[in-house]
XYZ file of C-alpha atoms in Angstrom:
651
model
C 86.300 -36.235 -11.980
C 83.777 -33.883 -13.480
C 82.698 -31.427 -10.983
C 78.869 -31.420 -10.583
C 77.435 -27.875 -9.816
C 73.723 -28.908 -9.071
C 75.185 -32.258 -7.020
C 76.893 -29.767 -4.618
C 73.865 -27.044 -4.505
C 71.273 -28.036 -1.557
C 68.220 -25.524 -0.666
C 68.533 -24.622 3.336
C 65.622 -26.340 4.978
C 62.747 -24.199 6.449
C 62.205 -24.502 10.198
C 58.731 -25.946 10.815
C 55.886 -23.117 12.133
C 55.531 -24.710 15.427
C 59.754 -24.042 16.315
C 59.568 -20.412 14.752
C 56.143 -19.683 16.987
C 58.258 -21.039 19.924
C 60.914 -18.900 18.976
C 59.062 -16.156 18.467
C 57.541 -16.875 22.474
C 60.644 -15.471 24.241
C 60.449 -12.201 22.364
C 59.235 -8.713 24.117
C 55.984 -7.808 21.930
C 58.143 -4.725 20.592
C 60.854 -7.468 18.776
C 58.372 -9.707 17.784
C 56.872 -6.691 16.023
C 60.485 -6.153 14.398
C 60.834 -9.793 13.661
C 57.234 -10.189 11.648
C 58.234 -8.310 8.932
C 61.908 -11.050 7.992
C 59.584 -12.497 6.063
C 56.639 -14.302 5.315
C 56.590 -17.754 7.635
C 58.184 -15.458 10.489
C 55.039 -12.793 9.683
C 53.264 -15.924 9.750
C 54.215 -16.884 13.183
C 53.865 -14.045 14.519
C 49.853 -13.878 14.028
C 49.447 -17.149 16.238
C 46.621 -16.807 18.485
C 49.150 -16.471 21.501
C 50.447 -13.514 20.653
C 47.030 -11.999 19.370
C 45.504 -11.656 23.392
C 43.945 -8.016 23.801
C 45.239 -6.807 20.510
C 43.274 -3.522 19.722
C 43.027 -2.139 15.772
C 42.984 1.630 15.710
C 42.160 3.820 13.009
C 40.490 7.335 12.029
C 37.299 6.612 9.160
C 38.129 7.115 5.859
C 37.897 5.125 2.507
C 41.307 3.233 2.792
C 39.886 1.997 6.024
C 37.399 -0.082 3.711
C 40.134 -2.281 2.844
C 42.070 -2.389 6.261
C 38.221 -4.085 7.596
C 37.800 -6.403 5.000
C 41.614 -7.305 5.460
C 40.718 -8.321 9.052
C 38.071 -10.892 8.146
C 40.481 -13.602 8.534
C 40.839 -12.965 12.026
C 38.865 -14.682 14.778
C 38.591 -12.232 17.342
C 38.740 -8.438 16.672
C 38.761 -5.453 19.301
C 38.187 -2.022 17.186
C 38.702 1.624 18.057
C 37.267 3.970 15.057
C 37.767 7.364 15.399
C 36.900 10.790 13.649
C 32.863 9.122 12.425
C 30.094 10.805 11.394
C 27.127 10.962 9.733
C 28.223 11.220 6.217
C 28.808 8.535 3.074
C 32.627 7.117 4.307
C 31.326 6.530 7.631
C 28.003 4.911 7.159
C 29.799 2.295 4.573
C 32.707 1.577 7.286
C 30.137 0.790 10.120
C 28.296 -1.307 7.442
C 31.685 -3.078 6.283
C 32.252 -3.408 10.229
C 28.765 -5.357 10.436
C 29.360 -6.956 7.345
C 32.954 -8.116 7.712
C 33.708 -8.529 11.414
C 30.167 -8.520 13.077
C 30.298 -12.206 14.984
C 34.060 -11.546 15.514
C 33.861 -8.196 17.385
C 34.388 -8.444 20.986
C 35.266 -4.677 21.781
C 34.268 -1.686 20.128
C 35.191 1.815 20.775
C 34.190 5.559 18.853
C 35.814 8.341 20.191
C 35.641 11.786 18.471
C 32.735 10.738 16.825
C 29.209 12.253 15.598
C 27.599 9.497 13.997
C 23.928 9.224 14.298
C 21.174 6.897 15.407
C 20.659 5.239 12.110
C 24.049 4.291 11.632
C 24.762 2.648 14.646
C 21.203 0.875 14.803
C 22.568 -0.361 11.176
C 25.605 -1.966 13.074
C 24.373 -2.902 16.790
C 22.490 -6.019 15.537
C 25.195 -7.702 13.769
C 27.678 -7.538 17.145
C 26.839 -10.762 18.496
C 29.915 -11.450 20.196
C 30.517 -8.044 21.716
C 32.091 -7.779 25.341
C 32.862 -3.835 25.328
C 30.782 -0.713 24.084
C 32.293 2.343 24.064
C 29.825 4.796 23.809
C 31.974 8.162 25.781
C 31.019 11.379 24.521
C 28.933 10.260 21.573
C 26.632 13.333 22.626
C 24.811 13.310 18.756
C 23.204 10.100 19.618
C 21.505 11.138 22.860
C 20.785 14.593 22.060
C 17.410 14.144 20.976
C 16.093 11.709 23.631
C 15.069 9.752 20.577
C 17.696 6.522 21.044
C 16.268 3.264 21.077
C 12.675 4.640 21.326
C 10.981 1.880 18.896
C 10.541 -1.465 20.166
C 11.785 -3.262 16.717
C 15.236 -1.488 17.440
C 15.268 -2.613 21.657
C 14.695 -5.669 20.241
C 17.138 -6.566 18.081
C 20.107 -4.492 20.255
C 19.036 -6.779 23.257
C 19.268 -9.568 21.036
C 22.949 -9.391 20.067
C 24.228 -7.354 23.334
C 23.198 -10.062 25.720
C 26.441 -10.664 26.546
C 27.978 -7.435 27.206
C 29.779 -7.504 30.073
C 31.825 -3.412 30.036
C 29.329 -0.122 29.195
C 31.070 3.102 29.222
C 28.981 6.075 28.939
C 31.032 8.621 29.602
C 30.628 12.194 29.258
C 28.080 12.412 27.762
C 25.736 15.699 28.352
C 22.597 14.359 27.441
C 22.111 11.072 28.747
C 18.734 10.906 30.680
C 16.615 8.348 32.770
C 15.157 7.347 29.366
C 17.765 6.652 27.481
C 20.069 5.118 29.730
C 16.916 2.508 30.692
C 15.950 2.042 27.230
C 20.103 0.936 27.018
C 20.890 -1.127 29.834
C 18.030 -3.020 29.214
C 19.277 -4.303 26.037
C 22.138 -5.413 28.561
C 21.384 -7.497 30.854
C 24.499 -9.439 32.141
C 27.208 -5.798 32.645
C 30.396 -6.196 35.017
C 31.564 -3.215 34.021
C 29.872 0.511 34.225
C 31.174 3.830 33.591
C 29.165 6.961 34.230
C 32.184 9.619 34.614
C 31.768 12.910 33.816
C 27.638 12.445 33.489
C 25.051 14.927 34.453
C 23.484 12.628 37.429
C 20.993 14.424 39.690
C 22.005 12.769 43.144
C 19.307 14.721 45.492
C 17.713 17.719 43.872
C 16.461 17.735 40.041
C 17.580 21.517 39.136
C 14.870 21.191 36.089
C 11.457 20.499 38.600
C 12.630 22.442 41.639
C 12.266 19.403 43.383
C 13.773 16.216 44.748
C 15.099 12.876 42.117
C 12.462 10.484 42.348
C 9.098 12.730 42.165
C 8.522 11.731 38.671
C 9.125 8.510 37.352
C 11.636 8.586 34.389
C 13.468 12.087 33.321
C 13.542 13.058 29.638
C 16.033 15.564 30.641
C 18.761 13.985 33.328
C 19.488 11.163 34.837
C 18.753 10.442 38.549
C 20.115 8.416 41.536
C 16.744 6.325 41.332
C 17.281 5.157 37.613
C 21.095 4.392 38.546
C 19.762 2.658 41.845
C 17.178 0.419 39.628
C 20.346 -0.642 37.311
C 22.545 -1.615 39.981
C 19.242 -3.828 42.223
C 18.464 -5.427 38.502
C 22.684 -7.016 37.480
C 23.312 -6.856 41.316
C 24.424 -10.427 40.515
C 26.582 -9.413 37.751
C 28.245 -6.284 38.369
C 31.528 -5.453 39.510
C 33.102 -2.323 38.557
C 31.460 0.955 38.554
C 33.114 4.251 37.964
C 31.416 7.682 39.280
C 34.561 10.055 39.147
C 33.653 13.777 38.238
C 30.233 13.785 39.000
C 28.277 15.395 41.879
C 27.763 11.999 43.884
C 27.372 12.976 47.777
C 27.728 10.914 50.993
C 24.145 10.238 51.308
C 23.609 9.166 47.904
C 26.844 7.004 47.950
C 25.571 5.300 51.135
C 22.586 4.472 48.765
C 24.443 2.974 46.143
C 26.456 1.060 48.602
C 24.068 -0.315 50.606
C 22.120 -2.262 47.402
C 21.083 -5.538 49.002
C 23.414 -8.576 47.299
C 25.466 -5.941 45.160
C 29.227 -6.646 46.150
C 31.524 -4.665 44.091
C 35.177 -5.419 43.264
C 36.178 -2.139 41.667
C 35.167 1.308 42.586
C 36.117 4.708 40.941
C 35.234 8.117 42.211
C 37.799 10.155 41.135
C 37.574 13.835 41.305
C 34.524 13.480 43.343
C 34.470 16.582 45.600
C 31.288 16.149 47.583
C 32.240 12.676 49.139
C 33.688 13.299 52.631
C 35.167 10.862 55.455
C 31.927 9.640 56.397
C 30.695 8.534 53.019
C 34.020 6.315 52.625
C 33.245 4.876 56.350
C 30.016 4.154 54.995
C 31.335 2.726 51.261
C 33.294 0.609 53.455
C 31.152 -1.159 55.597
C 28.864 -1.917 52.862
C 31.605 -2.900 50.508
C 33.927 -4.893 51.886
C 35.092 -7.055 49.127
C 36.441 -4.126 47.169
C 39.187 -4.910 45.435
C 40.483 -1.431 43.085
C 39.596 2.012 45.027
C 39.884 5.213 43.551
C 39.169 7.853 45.398
C 42.046 10.105 44.354
C 41.254 14.160 43.828
C 38.251 14.600 46.584
C 39.530 17.378 48.061
C 37.732 16.953 51.627
C 39.026 13.643 52.773
C 41.131 13.181 55.396
C 43.311 10.491 57.082
C 40.067 9.307 58.827
C 39.250 7.808 55.325
C 42.771 5.831 55.164
C 42.126 4.730 58.406
C 38.462 3.344 57.684
C 40.127 1.908 54.385
C 42.634 -0.195 56.373
C 40.910 -1.996 58.531
C 38.074 -2.452 56.611
C 39.141 -3.485 52.896
C 41.504 -6.499 53.549
C 41.239 -7.797 49.814
C 42.644 -4.444 48.505
C 45.023 -4.626 45.963
C 44.711 -1.022 44.244
C 44.560 2.222 45.991
C 44.826 5.492 44.937
C 44.844 8.706 46.999
C 46.115 10.983 44.795
C 45.852 14.301 45.213
C 44.078 14.416 48.260
C 45.970 17.369 50.370
C 44.225 16.770 53.713
C 45.771 13.169 54.286
C 49.145 12.807 56.349
C 50.766 9.869 57.969
C 47.892 8.679 60.152
C 46.777 5.273 58.833
C 49.582 4.533 56.538
C 51.283 1.756 59.036
C 47.787 -0.172 58.543
C 47.221 0.711 55.315
C 50.937 -0.592 54.468
C 50.110 -4.038 56.559
C 47.230 -5.383 54.685
C 49.456 -7.828 52.590
C 47.172 -8.005 49.758
C 47.749 -4.373 48.436
C 50.053 -4.491 45.210
C 49.448 -0.853 44.092
C 49.872 2.613 45.819
C 49.033 5.739 44.489
C 50.120 8.569 47.206
C 50.861 11.505 44.257
C 50.244 15.055 45.715
C 49.797 14.283 48.965
C 51.503 16.720 50.534
C 52.301 15.996 54.348
C 52.642 12.451 53.865
C 56.684 11.768 54.577
C 56.547 7.882 54.641
C 57.912 7.213 57.892
C 54.378 5.307 58.832
C 54.629 3.595 55.526
C 58.184 1.525 56.508
C 56.697 1.200 59.643
C 53.782 -0.980 58.379
C 56.102 -2.752 55.654
C 58.741 -3.678 58.614
C 55.473 -5.473 60.315
C 55.116 -8.159 57.544
C 57.541 -10.679 56.598
C 59.551 -10.632 53.413
C 57.134 -13.378 52.423
C 53.817 -11.197 52.786
C 55.264 -8.018 51.217
C 54.059 -7.991 47.950
C 53.501 -4.081 46.628
C 54.384 -4.108 43.228
C 53.785 -0.055 42.626
C 54.390 2.817 44.715
C 54.137 6.329 43.493
C 55.229 9.152 46.074
C 54.916 11.942 43.137
C 55.132 15.222 44.562
C 55.745 13.960 48.151
C 58.111 16.859 49.234
C 58.992 15.675 52.696
C 60.344 12.486 51.370
C 63.588 12.112 52.280
C 66.460 9.381 51.616
C 65.542 7.663 55.058
C 62.423 6.371 53.686
C 63.461 5.908 50.661
C 66.463 3.652 51.531
C 64.138 1.613 53.751
C 61.518 1.538 51.088
C 64.255 -0.090 49.158
C 65.402 -2.645 51.509
C 62.127 -3.741 52.116
C 60.258 -4.135 48.715
C 63.549 -5.121 47.250
C 62.466 -8.680 45.818
C 58.867 -7.208 44.551
C 58.671 -3.875 43.465
C 58.527 -3.144 39.712
C 57.481 0.508 39.680
C 58.360 3.497 41.581
C 57.718 7.262 41.292
C 59.701 9.508 43.365
C 58.933 12.665 40.954
C 59.649 16.145 42.216
C 60.514 14.745 45.611
C 63.096 17.330 45.891
C 64.967 16.114 48.946
C 66.113 13.064 47.219
C 69.766 12.650 46.813
C 72.046 10.338 45.328
C 72.019 8.172 48.507
C 68.641 7.074 47.453
C 69.451 6.515 43.883
C 72.365 4.028 45.234
C 69.654 2.446 47.536
C 67.861 1.707 44.354
C 70.326 0.301 42.157
C 71.294 -1.792 45.337
C 68.068 -3.228 46.309
C 65.245 -2.382 43.674
C 67.428 -3.993 40.937
C 63.268 -5.867 39.509
C 62.244 -2.129 38.889
C 60.503 -2.046 34.954
C 59.448 1.524 35.581
C 61.511 4.472 37.602
C 60.662 7.655 37.512
C 63.206 10.758 39.129
C 62.028 13.602 37.508
C 62.620 17.302 38.939
C 65.193 15.253 41.890
C 66.986 18.362 41.525
C 70.142 16.849 44.239
C 70.359 13.598 41.980
C 74.028 13.745 40.468
C 76.619 11.597 38.619
C 78.038 10.268 41.846
C 74.375 8.789 42.362
C 73.952 7.011 38.841
C 77.137 5.601 38.810
C 77.208 4.199 42.620
C 80.211 6.131 43.598
C 81.407 8.259 46.881
C 81.917 11.726 45.761
C 85.690 12.754 46.566
C 85.427 16.071 48.729
C 88.197 18.361 48.491
C 88.548 17.662 52.054
C 89.348 14.069 51.691
C 92.068 15.211 49.204
C 93.955 17.476 51.254
C 94.151 14.805 54.084
C 95.022 11.887 51.633
C 98.546 11.691 52.358
C 99.249 7.967 50.978
C 98.542 6.952 47.105
C 95.760 4.797 46.918
C 95.817 4.375 43.189
C 93.571 5.743 40.507
C 90.943 8.204 41.305
C 87.484 8.699 40.076
C 87.407 11.558 37.846
C 84.090 13.129 35.765
C 85.131 11.270 32.912
C 85.469 8.456 34.495
C 87.258 6.859 32.356
C 88.474 3.985 34.199
C 85.867 3.237 36.470
C 84.124 -0.022 36.519
C 80.794 -1.108 38.340
C 80.492 -2.539 41.624
C 78.714 -5.146 43.165
C 76.555 -3.886 45.959
C 77.677 -3.715 49.530
C 77.386 -5.902 52.457
C 75.751 -4.355 54.837
C 75.601 -4.913 58.291
C 71.915 -4.775 58.363
C 70.834 -6.287 55.557
C 70.502 -9.738 56.469
C 66.771 -8.288 58.586
C 64.723 -5.610 56.741
C 64.426 -3.012 59.360
C 63.796 0.381 60.188
C 67.272 1.864 59.304
C 68.803 4.827 61.557
C 70.777 7.434 60.467
C 73.881 5.618 61.524
C 73.356 2.712 58.784
C 72.711 6.337 56.364
C 75.685 7.095 57.122
C 77.561 3.724 56.611
C 76.151 3.415 53.432
C 77.218 6.698 52.558
C 80.735 5.686 53.116
C 80.207 2.620 50.985
C 80.894 2.108 47.527
C 77.183 0.696 45.919
C 75.374 -0.124 42.472
C 75.362 1.480 39.646
C 72.243 2.224 38.026
C 73.634 -0.150 34.929
C 72.251 -2.832 36.694
C 68.562 -2.048 36.698
C 68.990 -4.088 33.652
C 65.305 -4.925 33.547
C 63.656 -1.022 33.284
C 61.336 -0.219 30.475
C 60.535 3.297 31.477
C 62.991 5.975 33.203
C 62.208 9.556 33.698
C 65.524 11.530 34.865
C 63.913 15.049 33.532
C 65.094 18.331 35.048
C 67.608 16.253 37.045
C 69.943 19.447 36.481
C 72.966 18.190 37.693
C 73.093 15.047 35.568
C 76.138 14.828 32.776
C 76.948 13.057 29.845
C 79.751 11.533 32.286
C 77.407 9.108 34.175
C 74.202 8.843 31.726
C 76.985 7.441 29.023
C 78.081 4.682 30.916
C 75.042 3.920 32.727
C 71.832 4.110 30.607
C 72.362 0.786 28.635
C 69.590 -0.854 28.727
C 68.362 -3.096 26.188
C 64.688 -3.195 26.879
C 64.427 0.501 27.749
C 60.938 1.760 25.731
C 60.663 5.218 27.213
C 63.369 7.827 28.287
C 62.978 11.260 29.205
C 66.300 13.181 29.776
C 64.919 17.061 29.044
C 65.881 20.140 30.961
C 69.078 18.011 31.761
C 71.570 21.205 30.171
C 74.577 19.809 30.701
C 74.004 16.862 28.208
C 75.393 17.031 24.561
C 75.572 14.591 21.755
C 77.679 12.258 23.245
C 74.592 11.183 25.251
C 72.418 11.055 22.463
C 74.725 9.023 20.405
C 75.345 6.435 23.660
C 71.328 5.894 24.230
C 70.769 5.136 20.816
C 73.256 2.487 20.514
C 72.928 0.683 23.782
C 68.764 1.345 24.403
C 67.710 0.050 20.885
C 64.044 -0.651 21.721
C 62.959 2.687 22.238
C 59.697 4.239 21.427
C 59.832 7.385 22.839
C 62.427 9.988 23.783
C 62.302 13.049 25.254
C 65.061 15.681 24.921
C 63.593 19.068 25.018
C 65.479 21.840 26.745
C 68.583 20.235 26.088
C 70.757 22.951 24.290
C 73.595 21.088 23.588
C 71.639 18.109 21.280
C 72.463 18.975 17.497
C 71.879 17.674 14.358
C 75.407 15.846 14.540
C 73.740 14.129 17.604
C 71.113 12.629 15.303
C 72.455 12.121 12.851
C 74.769 9.395 14.367
C 72.185 8.132 16.734
C 68.519 8.096 13.709
C 70.160 4.534 12.685
C 69.955 3.142 15.876
C 66.273 4.270 16.208
C 64.580 2.038 14.087
C 61.337 1.585 16.317
C 61.314 5.303 17.471
C 57.487 6.215 17.379
C 57.701 9.479 20.111
C 60.458 12.359 19.896
C 60.792 15.031 21.779
C 63.134 18.163 20.935
C 61.456 21.641 21.642
C 63.724 24.669 22.193
C 66.815 22.566 21.050
C 67.903 25.263 18.793
C 70.279 23.176 17.854
C 68.127 21.023 15.586
C 67.654 22.168 11.703
C 65.688 20.737 9.110
C 68.873 18.832 8.435
C 67.620 16.467 11.390
C 64.296 16.416 9.761
C 65.991 15.057 6.753
C 67.412 12.068 8.683
C 64.313 11.293 10.529
C 62.468 10.659 7.328
C 65.628 8.056 6.327
C 65.395 6.177 9.210
C 62.710 6.899 11.415
C 59.423 5.957 9.286
C 57.268 4.721 12.444
C 57.331 8.351 13.736
C 53.922 9.540 15.013
C 54.730 12.463 17.635
C 57.067 14.709 16.688
C 57.670 17.811 19.311
C 59.749 20.903 17.967
C 58.004 23.251 19.124
C 60.174 26.678 19.887
C 62.890 25.205 17.900
C 64.046 28.326 15.814
C 65.967 27.108 13.064
C 63.371 24.509 11.694
C 61.000 25.596 8.997
C 57.613 25.075 8.247
C 58.617 23.976 4.415
C 60.561 20.887 6.321
C 57.637 19.830 8.057
C 55.431 19.838 5.414
C 57.971 17.864 3.751
C 58.022 15.440 6.541
C 54.081 14.836 7.029
C 54.128 13.763 3.336
C 56.965 11.492 3.898
C 56.574 9.784 7.098
C 53.028 7.112 6.400
C 52.446 7.382 10.719
C 52.943 10.206 11.561
C 49.719 11.869 13.723
C 50.893 14.860 15.651
C 53.203 17.690 15.056
C 53.909 20.368 17.398
C 55.664 22.978 15.992
C 54.942 26.130 17.523
C 57.278 29.448 16.526
C 59.071 27.458 14.222
C 61.670 29.523 12.552
C 60.891 32.312 15.460
C 57.636 32.463 13.919
C 54.199 30.886 14.762
C 53.470 28.275 12.624
C-alpha cells in the first residue's frame, strides 16, 4: 500500500478568539503582557476591552511619538501622559496630532514636566470632547502671563469641550490667580475632584495689598479663599473630593470651607497643612460627616483630640492617614479601630503609638465586621511582639498590606505570627527590623546552647543553619486560637515554644521588603522566598547573603519587576550571570555599592533584561563609564541610570 504523506498531514486548528480571551482572564496583568507576544492571535486577545481598563500610555515628546499616537487611533478609550513638551515645532505637532487622531477618545490627559504655550493647549482642548481628567500641575508657563483663556471665543470653545470634565488637577502652580482660576473653572461646571495642592492661596490676608482677602473682587496675582469658596458653592452638587495639601489653610478657613451649605465631601486631603489645629478637625468633622477618605498627615499641631473627633464623627470613614503626626498618642485609637467601615489606616511615624489601644478596639468587633485591609506602622518604635501577634490574629482574614518598617522591637515571634495568621497578605514590609533572624522566616524555634546541654535523649536530627533536612510545618493549633482576644504574655510564651509556619506560606505576596534585617542569611531566604507572584523585592543591606540568594530568588520569583540588592557585598558577576536568564520581566535593578559587580554583569543584563528601565550602580568601583554608555545604547526602555562614583570616579 502506497503511503501518502499529504493525507497524514493535518493542520492544528486555531482556538477561537473568545476561548483565548477567557484563558487570559485568569492571568495577572504581567503574565498577560508576556502572553501577548507569543503570536498575533494572543496579542489580539490581550487587547480585549475587559483587559484595557485604566490603561495609560506614558511617553516623552519626540518625533517618534507621532507614530505612536497614530497607532493608538484604533483604541476606543485613551489615557495619555506626555512629558517634556515645550513651545517648539515637535511639541506643537504632537499636540495637534493628539487632537486630530485621539480627541473624541481621550479620557485622561497629563502633561508633567512641560512648558507649553497657551496657543498650543488651546488648539488641543476644544477637540477633547470626552475628557474626564485634566492634569495641569506645575504648568506655570500657561498661567504666568495671566492671559490664559482671556478671550471669550476661546472660553466658549473650551467650555463646550470640557463640560463633562470630572477631575481637574492644578497642583503646584505658582501663578494661579483668582482671574485665571475663575476663567478655567467656569469651563468645567461639573467637577467631582479638584486638586490645589501646593498652590499659593491667600486664605485670610493679601500680602500684596496689605489687607484682608476679599477686599477686592478678583485678584490677578493670587488665588483667594473667597474665590475658592465661590467655586465650592457653585459646584456643590457634584464636587466630592478636594486636595489642599501643602497650603497655608488656617483653622478658620477650613471651617469656612466645611460650612459651605449643600457641600458634602467624600474625600479631603490636607497633607502637610502645618497651621491646622484640633479645633479645625473638630469643625471639619461636625460639618462634613460624610467624609470617607481623610488625609491629615504631616499636620504637626494635631493631637489625639483629632483622632477622637474623627472616630466619633466619621462613621463612614474608609481611609485615614495620620502619618508624621508626632503628638498623636494611643488615646482614641480604640474608638477609631471600632469604626467597622475603616479599610486603610496609616500611623507611620506616629512615635508615641504602641498599638495596645488598637488591639482593644479590634477586640470589640466580631470577625465578620473587622475589615481593615491596609495597616502602616512604619517607624512606630514602641510596637512590640505582643501587639503584632494580637493584630495578626484579629486581622487574619482581611489584612492585605502590613508595613512594620523600622519597628525595631519586632522579633521572630512577630514574623512567625504573620506567617501563621496573615496568609492573605499581598504586601509585607519588614525593613530595618534588625531582630528578625533566619529562625523567624523559617518558622522554627531556635535551639539555644542551654537546651543542647540539658538534652540527654536522642530525639532525631537537629536543624542547623544549613536547614538541609528541614520541612515546612502547618501552623500550630493554640488554645487561644478559636476566639480572638487580647493576647497575654503567657500566650506569647506558649507560641514561642511551638514550631510555626514558615514564610513560604505567604504565597500571595506581591511585594516584600527585608532590607537591613541584618541577621538574615542565605539559609532562610533561599528556602522561603519562593513567591510566584512577587513583583517587588528588597534585600538591600543584607550583608551575609550571597549569590545563592540571588539565583534562588530569580529562579522561583519569576514575576519580579523590581529587585533591590544595594550594599550586599557578596553579590557578584557569577550570581548575576546565573540569575539574569530568569529575569526577563525585570524593570528596576538596584545594586549600588556592590563592588563585586563589574562590566561583565552589564553585558549579561543587555542580553537578558531588555525591559530594564532603572539601573542603580552608584559607587560600584569596578564598573566603567564606557560599559554604561554601551548599556544605554542597547536597552531601549532604559530611562534612569544612577552611576555616581562608578569606577571610583564621579560619573
